[in-house]
Amino acid sequence: SVAVTLTGDRFTSPMTVDAGSGITVSNVNVLSATSATATFGVSAVSLVGSNSVTVTTATGTSNARTFSIFPAIPAISPGQLISGALDTTDGRNPFFTSAYADLYQLTLGATTQVIIDMRSTAFSPLPYLTSGSGSFLNSGTTQISTTLAAGSYYIVASSNAGGATGAYTLSINVLPYLSSVAPPFGAAGTS
């Protein structure tokens, strides 16, 4: 079960939500004309990938938005290095749907400086960091360095090319981190 918040405009009760094949929707609650909540029950046999979500009120059906289904969402913690691989059975990157992605949950008990490092020789990595509600917070080509408050976050391990597959490593606060080189220049043939 996934508690979701739906944001839009012209929401009225009664409202139904269609989240696609393999997802049952319950507990639909219209909070205001721009916000509603619901519970998505994702079946164990749901197809991995992107589902279209629409809402219907007495005046009609909305445009579609995407809800991504992943095979699993393992936990990752500071000090941990994970070896993974992007392949065609993975979910899709919710921010770049032509790319495959793996999703990891990061839970912090206190404010923590984190350096998320993703490396691959098979493709050009592009990790994303989201809030616990899935809102985009940050992305970076191989690294994200930021301070996070206590709470839950998600890391989307992906590539910057659609359809890329292959092995990668993902770590948090494991590898050395270089923040600057001063001066950042020099002349050829000098020390």
Short mmCIF file of N, CA and C in Angstrom, two decimals:
data_model
loop_
_atom_site.label_atom_id
_atom_site.label_comp_id
_atom_site.label_asym_id
_atom_site.label_seq_id
_atom_site.Cartn_x
_atom_site.Cartn_y
_atom_site.Cartn_z
N SER A 1 0.84 -1.19 0.00
CA SER A 1 0.00 0.00 0.00
C SER A 1 0.87 1.24 0.00
N VAL A 2 0.53 2.17 -0.88
CA VAL A 2 1.27 3.43 -0.98
C VAL A 2 0.28 4.57 -0.77
N ALA A 3 0.51 5.39 0.26
CA ALA A 3 -0.31 6.58 0.48
C ALA A 3 0.17 7.65 -0.48
N VAL A 4 -0.73 8.14 -1.33
CA VAL A 4 -0.35 9.14 -2.33
C VAL A 4 -1.14 10.42 -2.13
N THR A 5 -0.53 11.53 -2.52
CA THR A 5 -1.19 12.82 -2.55
C THR A 5 -1.33 13.23 -4.00
N LEU A 6 -2.52 13.61 -4.39
CA LEU A 6 -2.80 14.05 -5.76
C LEU A 6 -2.98 15.56 -5.73
N THR A 7 -2.26 16.25 -6.60
CA THR A 7 -2.34 17.70 -6.66
C THR A 7 -2.80 18.11 -8.05
N GLY A 8 -3.70 19.05 -8.12
CA GLY A 8 -4.21 19.50 -9.42
C GLY A 8 -5.11 20.69 -9.26
N ASP A 9 -6.23 20.66 -9.97
CA ASP A 9 -7.17 21.77 -9.90
C ASP A 9 -8.58 21.26 -10.24
N ARG A 10 -9.57 21.89 -9.68
CA ARG A 10 -10.98 21.58 -9.90
C ARG A 10 -11.37 20.19 -9.39
N PHE A 11 -10.79 19.79 -8.26
CA PHE A 11 -11.17 18.53 -7.63
C PHE A 11 -12.48 18.75 -6.88
N THR A 12 -13.40 17.81 -7.01
CA THR A 12 -14.66 17.84 -6.27
C THR A 12 -15.01 16.42 -5.85
N SER A 13 -15.84 16.33 -4.82
CA SER A 13 -16.35 15.02 -4.39
C SER A 13 -17.68 14.79 -5.07
N PRO A 14 -18.00 13.58 -5.44
CA PRO A 14 -17.16 12.40 -5.35
C PRO A 14 -16.12 12.41 -6.48
N MET A 15 -14.98 11.78 -6.20
CA MET A 15 -13.91 11.68 -7.18
C MET A 15 -13.40 10.25 -7.19
N THR A 16 -13.18 9.70 -8.37
CA THR A 16 -12.58 8.38 -8.49
C THR A 16 -11.19 8.54 -9.09
N VAL A 17 -10.32 7.58 -8.79
CA VAL A 17 -8.95 7.60 -9.29
C VAL A 17 -8.68 6.30 -10.01
N ASP A 18 -8.15 6.39 -11.22
CA ASP A 18 -7.73 5.22 -11.99
C ASP A 18 -6.21 5.25 -12.06
N ALA A 19 -5.54 4.24 -11.48
CA ALA A 19 -4.08 4.20 -11.45
C ALA A 19 -3.52 3.13 -12.37
N GLY A 20 -4.35 2.53 -13.20
CA GLY A 20 -3.86 1.57 -14.18
C GLY A 20 -3.95 0.14 -13.71
N SER A 21 -3.52 -0.75 -14.59
CA SER A 21 -3.60 -2.19 -14.36
C SER A 21 -2.75 -2.62 -13.17
N GLY A 22 -3.33 -3.48 -12.33
CA GLY A 22 -2.60 -4.02 -11.19
C GLY A 22 -2.58 -3.15 -9.96
N ILE A 23 -3.26 -2.01 -10.00
CA ILE A 23 -3.30 -1.10 -8.85
C ILE A 23 -4.75 -0.88 -8.45
N THR A 24 -5.09 -1.20 -7.20
CA THR A 24 -6.41 -0.90 -6.68
C THR A 24 -6.32 0.41 -5.90
N VAL A 25 -7.31 1.23 -6.05
CA VAL A 25 -7.31 2.54 -5.39
C VAL A 25 -8.40 2.54 -4.33
N SER A 26 -8.03 2.98 -3.12
CA SER A 26 -9.00 3.07 -2.02
C SER A 26 -8.76 4.36 -1.24
N ASN A 27 -9.64 4.63 -0.31
CA ASN A 27 -9.53 5.78 0.60
C ASN A 27 -9.33 7.11 -0.12
N VAL A 28 -10.06 7.34 -1.21
CA VAL A 28 -9.96 8.62 -1.92
C VAL A 28 -10.62 9.69 -1.06
N ASN A 29 -9.86 10.76 -0.77
CA ASN A 29 -10.35 11.83 0.09
C ASN A 29 -9.99 13.16 -0.56
N VAL A 30 -10.99 13.90 -1.02
CA VAL A 30 -10.76 15.22 -1.60
C VAL A 30 -10.61 16.21 -0.45
N LEU A 31 -9.42 16.80 -0.33
CA LEU A 31 -9.13 17.74 0.76
C LEU A 31 -9.50 19.17 0.39
N SER A 32 -9.34 19.50 -0.90
CA SER A 32 -9.66 20.84 -1.39
C SER A 32 -9.80 20.76 -2.90
N ALA A 33 -10.04 21.89 -3.53
CA ALA A 33 -10.16 21.92 -4.99
C ALA A 33 -8.83 21.60 -5.67
N THR A 34 -7.72 21.61 -4.93
CA THR A 34 -6.40 21.39 -5.52
C THR A 34 -5.65 20.20 -4.92
N SER A 35 -6.25 19.48 -3.96
CA SER A 35 -5.52 18.41 -3.28
C SER A 35 -6.45 17.26 -2.88
N ALA A 36 -5.94 16.05 -3.04
CA ALA A 36 -6.67 14.85 -2.61
C ALA A 36 -5.64 13.80 -2.19
N THR A 37 -6.09 12.84 -1.40
CA THR A 37 -5.24 11.72 -1.00
C THR A 37 -5.93 10.42 -1.38
N ALA A 38 -5.12 9.37 -1.52
CA ALA A 38 -5.66 8.05 -1.83
C ALA A 38 -4.62 7.01 -1.43
N THR A 39 -5.03 5.77 -1.39
CA THR A 39 -4.12 4.65 -1.14
C THR A 39 -4.08 3.79 -2.39
N PHE A 40 -2.86 3.56 -2.91
CA PHE A 40 -2.67 2.69 -4.07
C PHE A 40 -2.21 1.34 -3.55
N GLY A 41 -2.98 0.30 -3.84
CA GLY A 41 -2.58 -1.07 -3.53
C GLY A 41 -1.92 -1.67 -4.76
N VAL A 42 -0.59 -1.81 -4.70
CA VAL A 42 0.17 -2.30 -5.86
C VAL A 42 0.29 -3.82 -5.74
N SER A 43 -0.33 -4.52 -6.67
CA SER A 43 -0.32 -5.97 -6.67
C SER A 43 1.09 -6.51 -6.89
N ALA A 44 1.38 -7.67 -6.29
CA ALA A 44 2.69 -8.30 -6.47
C ALA A 44 2.92 -8.72 -7.91
N VAL A 45 1.87 -8.83 -8.69
CA VAL A 45 2.00 -9.22 -10.09
C VAL A 45 1.86 -8.01 -11.03
N SER A 46 1.89 -6.79 -10.47
CA SER A 46 1.82 -5.60 -11.31
C SER A 46 3.03 -5.56 -12.22
N LEU A 47 2.82 -5.07 -13.42
CA LEU A 47 3.93 -4.93 -14.36
C LEU A 47 4.83 -3.78 -13.94
N VAL A 48 6.14 -4.05 -13.97
CA VAL A 48 7.11 -3.00 -13.67
C VAL A 48 7.08 -2.00 -14.81
N GLY A 49 7.11 -0.72 -14.47
CA GLY A 49 7.09 0.34 -15.48
C GLY A 49 6.23 1.50 -15.04
N SER A 50 5.72 2.23 -16.00
CA SER A 50 4.96 3.44 -15.72
C SER A 50 3.47 3.21 -15.96
N ASN A 51 2.66 3.65 -15.01
CA ASN A 51 1.21 3.61 -15.15
C ASN A 51 0.69 5.04 -15.28
N SER A 52 -0.38 5.20 -16.01
CA SER A 52 -1.03 6.50 -16.12
C SER A 52 -2.10 6.61 -15.04
N VAL A 53 -2.12 7.74 -14.34
CA VAL A 53 -3.09 8.00 -13.28
C VAL A 53 -3.99 9.14 -13.73
N THR A 54 -5.31 8.93 -13.63
CA THR A 54 -6.28 9.99 -13.92
C THR A 54 -7.29 10.07 -12.78
N VAL A 55 -7.92 11.24 -12.66
CA VAL A 55 -9.01 11.40 -11.70
C VAL A 55 -10.27 11.77 -12.48
N THR A 56 -11.41 11.32 -11.97
CA THR A 56 -12.68 11.62 -12.61
C THR A 56 -13.63 12.20 -11.58
N THR A 57 -14.23 13.33 -11.93
CA THR A 57 -15.27 13.95 -11.11
C THR A 57 -16.54 14.04 -11.97
N ALA A 58 -17.57 14.67 -11.45
CA ALA A 58 -18.83 14.80 -12.19
C ALA A 58 -18.66 15.56 -13.50
N THR A 59 -17.62 16.39 -13.59
CA THR A 59 -17.43 17.20 -14.80
C THR A 59 -16.56 16.52 -15.85
N GLY A 60 -15.92 15.39 -15.52
CA GLY A 60 -15.12 14.70 -16.52
C GLY A 60 -13.85 14.09 -15.95
N THR A 61 -12.97 13.64 -16.87
CA THR A 61 -11.73 12.95 -16.51
C THR A 61 -10.53 13.85 -16.79
N SER A 62 -9.57 13.82 -15.90
CA SER A 62 -8.38 14.66 -16.00
C SER A 62 -7.39 14.14 -17.05
N ASN A 63 -6.36 14.90 -17.25
CA ASN A 63 -5.20 14.46 -18.01
C ASN A 63 -4.48 13.38 -17.20
N ALA A 64 -3.56 12.66 -17.81
CA ALA A 64 -2.84 11.57 -17.13
C ALA A 64 -1.50 12.06 -16.57
N ARG A 65 -1.15 11.52 -15.41
CA ARG A 65 0.18 11.72 -14.81
C ARG A 65 0.76 10.33 -14.55
N THR A 66 2.07 10.25 -14.36
CA THR A 66 2.76 8.96 -14.27
C THR A 66 2.97 8.51 -12.83
N PHE A 67 2.76 7.21 -12.59
CA PHE A 67 3.09 6.54 -11.34
C PHE A 67 3.98 5.35 -11.72
N SER A 68 5.21 5.31 -11.21
CA SER A 68 6.17 4.28 -11.60
C SER A 68 6.18 3.12 -10.62
N ILE A 69 6.23 1.90 -11.18
CA ILE A 69 6.30 0.69 -10.37
C ILE A 69 7.68 0.07 -10.53
N PHE A 70 8.32 -0.21 -9.40
CA PHE A 70 9.65 -0.83 -9.38
C PHE A 70 9.53 -2.24 -8.82
N PRO A 71 10.44 -3.15 -9.23
CA PRO A 71 10.37 -4.52 -8.72
C PRO A 71 10.54 -4.59 -7.19
N ALA A 72 11.37 -3.69 -6.65
CA ALA A 72 11.62 -3.62 -5.21
C ALA A 72 12.22 -2.25 -4.89
N ILE A 73 12.16 -1.86 -3.62
CA ILE A 73 12.79 -0.62 -3.18
C ILE A 73 13.64 -0.95 -1.95
N PRO A 74 14.90 -1.39 -2.16
CA PRO A 74 15.74 -1.73 -1.03
C PRO A 74 16.22 -0.48 -0.27
N ALA A 75 16.61 -0.69 0.97
CA ALA A 75 17.14 0.39 1.80
C ALA A 75 18.63 0.57 1.53
N ILE A 76 19.10 1.79 1.68
CA ILE A 76 20.53 2.10 1.63
C ILE A 76 20.80 3.07 2.77
N SER A 77 21.99 2.97 3.37
CA SER A 77 22.35 3.79 4.53
C SER A 77 23.72 4.43 4.31
N PRO A 78 24.00 5.53 5.01
CA PRO A 78 25.35 6.09 4.95
C PRO A 78 26.38 5.03 5.35
N GLY A 79 27.49 5.00 4.62
CA GLY A 79 28.54 4.02 4.87
C GLY A 79 28.36 2.75 4.07
N GLN A 80 27.34 2.68 3.24
CA GLN A 80 27.04 1.47 2.49
C GLN A 80 27.37 1.66 1.01
N LEU A 81 27.92 0.61 0.38
CA LEU A 81 28.18 0.58 -1.05
C LEU A 81 27.40 -0.58 -1.63
N ILE A 82 26.60 -0.31 -2.66
CA ILE A 82 25.75 -1.32 -3.29
C ILE A 82 26.20 -1.51 -4.73
N SER A 83 26.32 -2.75 -5.15
CA SER A 83 26.57 -3.07 -6.56
C SER A 83 25.24 -3.45 -7.18
N GLY A 84 24.88 -2.78 -8.26
CA GLY A 84 23.62 -3.04 -8.93
C GLY A 84 23.80 -3.04 -10.42
N ALA A 85 22.71 -3.16 -11.14
CA ALA A 85 22.75 -3.12 -12.60
C ALA A 85 21.42 -2.62 -13.13
N LEU A 86 21.50 -1.77 -14.13
CA LEU A 86 20.30 -1.36 -14.85
C LEU A 86 20.06 -2.37 -15.96
N ASP A 87 18.82 -2.85 -16.07
CA ASP A 87 18.48 -3.75 -17.17
C ASP A 87 17.03 -3.52 -17.58
N THR A 88 16.61 -4.22 -18.59
CA THR A 88 15.30 -3.99 -19.19
C THR A 88 14.14 -4.42 -18.31
N THR A 89 14.42 -5.11 -17.19
CA THR A 89 13.34 -5.50 -16.27
C THR A 89 13.16 -4.47 -15.15
N ASP A 90 13.97 -3.42 -15.14
CA ASP A 90 13.86 -2.38 -14.11
C ASP A 90 12.72 -1.42 -14.41
N GLY A 91 12.37 -0.64 -13.38
CA GLY A 91 11.39 0.41 -13.56
C GLY A 91 11.98 1.53 -14.40
N ARG A 92 11.17 2.51 -14.68
CA ARG A 92 11.60 3.68 -15.46
C ARG A 92 11.86 4.84 -14.53
N ASN A 93 12.83 5.66 -14.90
CA ASN A 93 13.16 6.86 -14.15
C ASN A 93 11.95 7.80 -14.20
N PRO A 94 11.39 8.16 -13.04
CA PRO A 94 10.20 9.02 -13.06
C PRO A 94 10.46 10.43 -13.61
N PHE A 95 11.74 10.84 -13.69
CA PHE A 95 12.08 12.17 -14.18
C PHE A 95 12.58 12.15 -15.63
N PHE A 96 12.90 10.96 -16.15
CA PHE A 96 13.40 10.79 -17.51
C PHE A 96 12.97 9.40 -17.96
N THR A 97 11.71 9.28 -18.38
CA THR A 97 11.07 7.98 -18.53
C THR A 97 11.65 7.09 -19.62
N SER A 98 12.54 7.59 -20.47
CA SER A 98 13.17 6.70 -21.45
C SER A 98 14.37 5.96 -20.85
N ALA A 99 14.74 6.28 -19.61
CA ALA A 99 15.87 5.63 -18.95
C ALA A 99 15.38 4.63 -17.90
N TYR A 100 16.08 3.51 -17.79
CA TYR A 100 15.80 2.54 -16.73
C TYR A 100 16.36 3.09 -15.41
N ALA A 101 15.83 2.59 -14.29
CA ALA A 101 16.28 3.08 -12.99
C ALA A 101 16.03 2.04 -11.91
N ASP A 102 16.84 2.09 -10.88
CA ASP A 102 16.61 1.37 -9.63
C ASP A 102 16.31 2.41 -8.57
N LEU A 103 15.49 2.05 -7.60
CA LEU A 103 15.07 2.98 -6.57
C LEU A 103 15.53 2.46 -5.21
N TYR A 104 16.10 3.33 -4.39
CA TYR A 104 16.57 2.98 -3.05
C TYR A 104 15.98 3.96 -2.04
N GLN A 105 15.68 3.46 -0.83
CA GLN A 105 15.15 4.33 0.23
C GLN A 105 16.25 4.61 1.23
N LEU A 106 16.44 5.89 1.53
CA LEU A 106 17.42 6.36 2.50
C LEU A 106 16.66 6.96 3.67
N THR A 107 16.88 6.43 4.88
CA THR A 107 16.23 6.96 6.08
C THR A 107 17.32 7.45 7.04
N LEU A 108 17.19 8.70 7.46
CA LEU A 108 18.17 9.32 8.35
C LEU A 108 17.52 9.66 9.69
N GLY A 109 18.22 9.36 10.79
CA GLY A 109 17.71 9.64 12.13
C GLY A 109 18.06 11.03 12.62
N ALA A 110 18.99 11.71 11.94
CA ALA A 110 19.42 13.06 12.33
C ALA A 110 19.89 13.80 11.09
N THR A 111 20.05 15.11 11.20
CA THR A 111 20.58 15.89 10.08
C THR A 111 21.97 15.35 9.73
N THR A 112 22.17 15.06 8.44
CA THR A 112 23.39 14.39 8.01
C THR A 112 23.90 14.98 6.69
N GLN A 113 25.20 15.22 6.62
CA GLN A 113 25.84 15.58 5.35
C GLN A 113 26.02 14.28 4.58
N VAL A 114 25.48 14.21 3.37
CA VAL A 114 25.60 12.99 2.57
C VAL A 114 26.26 13.30 1.24
N ILE A 115 27.07 12.35 0.80
CA ILE A 115 27.65 12.38 -0.54
C ILE A 115 27.23 11.09 -1.21
N ILE A 116 26.30 11.21 -2.16
CA ILE A 116 25.79 10.07 -2.91
C ILE A 116 26.65 9.95 -4.15
N ASP A 117 27.27 8.80 -4.33
CA ASP A 117 28.20 8.60 -5.44
C ASP A 117 27.74 7.42 -6.27
N MET A 118 27.56 7.63 -7.57
CA MET A 118 27.16 6.56 -8.48
C MET A 118 28.19 6.47 -9.60
N ARG A 119 28.71 5.26 -9.84
CA ARG A 119 29.72 5.08 -10.87
C ARG A 119 29.39 3.88 -11.75
N SER A 120 29.77 3.99 -13.02
CA SER A 120 29.56 2.89 -13.96
C SER A 120 30.53 3.04 -15.12
N THR A 121 31.02 1.91 -15.60
CA THR A 121 31.81 1.92 -16.82
C THR A 121 30.94 1.55 -18.02
N ALA A 122 29.70 1.15 -17.78
CA ALA A 122 28.80 0.72 -18.86
C ALA A 122 27.95 1.87 -19.41
N PHE A 123 27.70 2.90 -18.61
CA PHE A 123 26.87 4.02 -19.04
C PHE A 123 27.24 5.24 -18.21
N SER A 124 26.75 6.40 -18.61
CA SER A 124 27.00 7.64 -17.88
C SER A 124 25.94 7.77 -16.79
N PRO A 125 26.33 7.63 -15.50
CA PRO A 125 25.35 7.63 -14.41
C PRO A 125 24.73 9.01 -14.17
N LEU A 126 23.50 8.97 -13.69
CA LEU A 126 22.80 10.19 -13.30
C LEU A 126 21.89 9.87 -12.12
N PRO A 127 22.39 10.03 -10.87
CA PRO A 127 21.54 9.78 -9.70
C PRO A 127 20.64 10.98 -9.42
N TYR A 128 19.46 10.68 -8.88
CA TYR A 128 18.50 11.70 -8.46
C TYR A 128 18.20 11.48 -6.99
N LEU A 129 17.92 12.57 -6.27
CA LEU A 129 17.51 12.52 -4.87
C LEU A 129 16.13 13.13 -4.78
N THR A 130 15.20 12.42 -4.11
CA THR A 130 13.85 12.95 -3.93
C THR A 130 13.49 12.97 -2.45
N SER A 131 12.48 13.72 -2.13
CA SER A 131 11.93 13.71 -0.78
C SER A 131 11.19 12.40 -0.56
N GLY A 132 10.71 12.18 0.64
CA GLY A 132 9.93 10.99 0.96
C GLY A 132 8.63 10.92 0.17
N SER A 133 8.14 12.08 -0.29
CA SER A 133 6.92 12.11 -1.11
C SER A 133 7.22 12.02 -2.60
N GLY A 134 8.51 11.90 -2.95
CA GLY A 134 8.89 11.74 -4.34
C GLY A 134 9.17 13.03 -5.09
N SER A 135 9.16 14.17 -4.38
CA SER A 135 9.45 15.45 -5.04
C SER A 135 10.95 15.55 -5.32
N PHE A 136 11.29 16.02 -6.51
CA PHE A 136 12.69 16.18 -6.91
C PHE A 136 13.40 17.15 -5.97
N LEU A 137 14.59 16.75 -5.48
CA LEU A 137 15.41 17.62 -4.64
C LEU A 137 16.72 17.99 -5.33
N ASN A 138 17.36 17.00 -5.99
CA ASN A 138 18.70 17.24 -6.52
C ASN A 138 19.06 16.12 -7.48
N SER A 139 19.98 16.40 -8.38
CA SER A 139 20.57 15.36 -9.22
C SER A 139 22.00 15.77 -9.51
N GLY A 140 22.78 14.84 -10.01
CA GLY A 140 24.16 15.17 -10.32
C GLY A 140 24.78 14.13 -11.21
N THR A 141 25.73 14.56 -12.00
CA THR A 141 26.45 13.61 -12.82
C THR A 141 27.45 12.89 -11.93
N THR A 142 27.14 11.76 -11.51
CA THR A 142 27.86 10.82 -10.64
C THR A 142 27.76 11.15 -9.15
N GLN A 143 27.71 12.43 -8.73
CA GLN A 143 27.68 12.73 -7.30
C GLN A 143 26.63 13.78 -6.94
N ILE A 144 26.08 13.60 -5.73
CA ILE A 144 25.21 14.59 -5.11
C ILE A 144 25.75 14.81 -3.71
N SER A 145 26.09 16.05 -3.38
CA SER A 145 26.57 16.39 -2.05
C SER A 145 25.60 17.39 -1.43
N THR A 146 25.01 17.02 -0.29
CA THR A 146 24.02 17.88 0.33
C THR A 146 23.85 17.52 1.80
N THR A 147 23.23 18.40 2.55
CA THR A 147 22.88 18.13 3.94
C THR A 147 21.37 17.86 3.99
N LEU A 148 21.00 16.74 4.61
CA LEU A 148 19.60 16.34 4.69
C LEU A 148 19.14 16.29 6.14
N ALA A 149 17.94 16.75 6.38
CA ALA A 149 17.33 16.66 7.71
C ALA A 149 16.91 15.22 7.97
N ALA A 150 16.64 14.90 9.22
CA ALA A 150 16.14 13.57 9.57
C ALA A 150 14.87 13.30 8.78
N GLY A 151 14.74 12.06 8.29
CA GLY A 151 13.55 11.69 7.52
C GLY A 151 13.87 10.66 6.48
N SER A 152 12.89 10.41 5.60
CA SER A 152 13.06 9.42 4.53
C SER A 152 13.20 10.11 3.19
N TYR A 153 14.06 9.55 2.36
CA TYR A 153 14.34 10.06 1.03
C TYR A 153 14.44 8.88 0.07
N TYR A 154 14.43 9.17 -1.23
CA TYR A 154 14.64 8.15 -2.24
C TYR A 154 15.78 8.56 -3.15
N ILE A 155 16.56 7.57 -3.56
CA ILE A 155 17.61 7.78 -4.54
C ILE A 155 17.23 7.00 -5.78
N VAL A 156 17.17 7.69 -6.91
CA VAL A 156 16.88 7.06 -8.19
C VAL A 156 18.23 6.87 -8.88
N ALA A 157 18.66 5.61 -9.02
CA ALA A 157 19.92 5.29 -9.70
C ALA A 157 19.60 5.08 -11.16
N SER A 158 20.08 5.99 -12.03
CA SER A 158 19.70 5.94 -13.44
C SER A 158 20.87 6.37 -14.32
N SER A 159 20.57 6.54 -15.59
CA SER A 159 21.58 6.99 -16.55
C SER A 159 21.08 8.26 -17.23
N ASN A 160 22.00 8.97 -17.90
CA ASN A 160 21.55 10.16 -18.62
C ASN A 160 21.27 9.85 -20.09
N ALA A 161 21.17 8.55 -20.42
CA ALA A 161 20.82 8.14 -21.79
C ALA A 161 19.66 7.14 -21.73
N GLY A 162 18.69 7.33 -22.56
CA GLY A 162 17.55 6.43 -22.62
C GLY A 162 17.97 5.02 -23.02
N GLY A 163 17.43 4.02 -22.31
CA GLY A 163 17.67 2.63 -22.65
C GLY A 163 19.02 2.07 -22.24
N ALA A 164 19.86 2.84 -21.55
CA ALA A 164 21.19 2.36 -21.16
C ALA A 164 21.07 1.26 -20.10
N THR A 165 21.90 0.24 -20.20
CA THR A 165 21.93 -0.86 -19.24
C THR A 165 23.37 -1.15 -18.85
N GLY A 166 23.53 -1.86 -17.73
CA GLY A 166 24.86 -2.27 -17.28
C GLY A 166 25.04 -2.12 -15.79
N ALA A 167 26.20 -2.55 -15.32
CA ALA A 167 26.52 -2.56 -13.89
C ALA A 167 26.88 -1.16 -13.39
N TYR A 168 26.61 -0.94 -12.10
CA TYR A 168 26.98 0.31 -11.43
C TYR A 168 27.24 0.05 -9.96
N THR A 169 27.87 1.02 -9.29
CA THR A 169 27.96 1.02 -7.83
C THR A 169 27.30 2.30 -7.34
N LEU A 170 26.64 2.20 -6.19
CA LEU A 170 26.00 3.34 -5.54
C LEU A 170 26.44 3.34 -4.09
N SER A 171 26.94 4.47 -3.61
CA SER A 171 27.39 4.53 -2.22
C SER A 171 26.99 5.86 -1.60
N ILE A 172 26.94 5.84 -0.27
CA ILE A 172 26.68 7.06 0.49
C ILE A 172 27.77 7.19 1.54
N ASN A 173 28.51 8.28 1.46
CA ASN A 173 29.59 8.58 2.41
C ASN A 173 30.60 7.45 2.52
N VAL A 174 31.02 6.88 1.38
CA VAL A 174 32.01 5.81 1.37
C VAL A 174 33.29 6.26 0.69
N LEU A 175 33.15 6.80 -0.52
CA LEU A 175 34.31 7.14 -1.32
C LEU A 175 34.86 8.51 -0.94
N PRO A 176 36.16 8.75 -1.17
CA PRO A 176 36.70 10.09 -0.89
C PRO A 176 35.96 11.14 -1.71
N TYR A 177 35.90 12.35 -1.18
CA TYR A 177 35.19 13.43 -1.85
C TYR A 177 36.13 14.62 -1.98
N LEU A 178 36.27 15.15 -3.19
CA LEU A 178 37.11 16.32 -3.47
C LEU A 178 36.20 17.48 -3.78
N SER A 179 36.21 18.52 -2.95
CA SER A 179 35.30 19.64 -3.17
C SER A 179 35.92 20.76 -3.99
N SER A 180 37.27 20.90 -3.99
CA SER A 180 37.87 21.94 -4.82
C SER A 180 39.37 21.71 -4.98
N VAL A 181 39.94 22.35 -5.97
CA VAL A 181 41.38 22.42 -6.20
C VAL A 181 41.68 23.90 -6.42
N ALA A 182 42.60 24.47 -5.62
CA ALA A 182 42.89 25.90 -5.73
C ALA A 182 44.38 26.11 -5.91
N PRO A 183 44.83 26.86 -6.88
CA PRO A 183 44.03 27.39 -7.98
C PRO A 183 43.63 26.28 -8.93
N PRO A 184 42.55 26.46 -9.67
CA PRO A 184 42.05 25.42 -10.56
C PRO A 184 42.68 25.50 -11.96
N PHE A 185 43.92 26.00 -12.07
CA PHE A 185 44.57 26.16 -13.37
C PHE A 185 46.08 26.12 -13.19
N GLY A 186 46.79 26.01 -14.29
CA GLY A 186 48.25 26.03 -14.30
C GLY A 186 48.74 26.11 -15.72
N ALA A 187 50.00 26.53 -15.90
CA ALA A 187 50.59 26.65 -17.24
C ALA A 187 51.35 25.38 -17.58
N ALA A 188 51.33 24.96 -18.82
CA ALA A 188 52.04 23.78 -19.28
C ALA A 188 53.53 23.94 -18.99
N GLY A 189 54.16 22.89 -18.48
CA GLY A 189 55.60 22.89 -18.23
C GLY A 189 56.02 23.53 -16.91
N THR A 190 55.05 23.82 -16.02
CA THR A 190 55.39 24.42 -14.72
C THR A 190 54.93 23.50 -13.60
N SER A 191 55.45 23.74 -12.40
CA SER A 191 55.01 23.01 -11.23
C SER A 191 53.90 23.77 -10.55
#
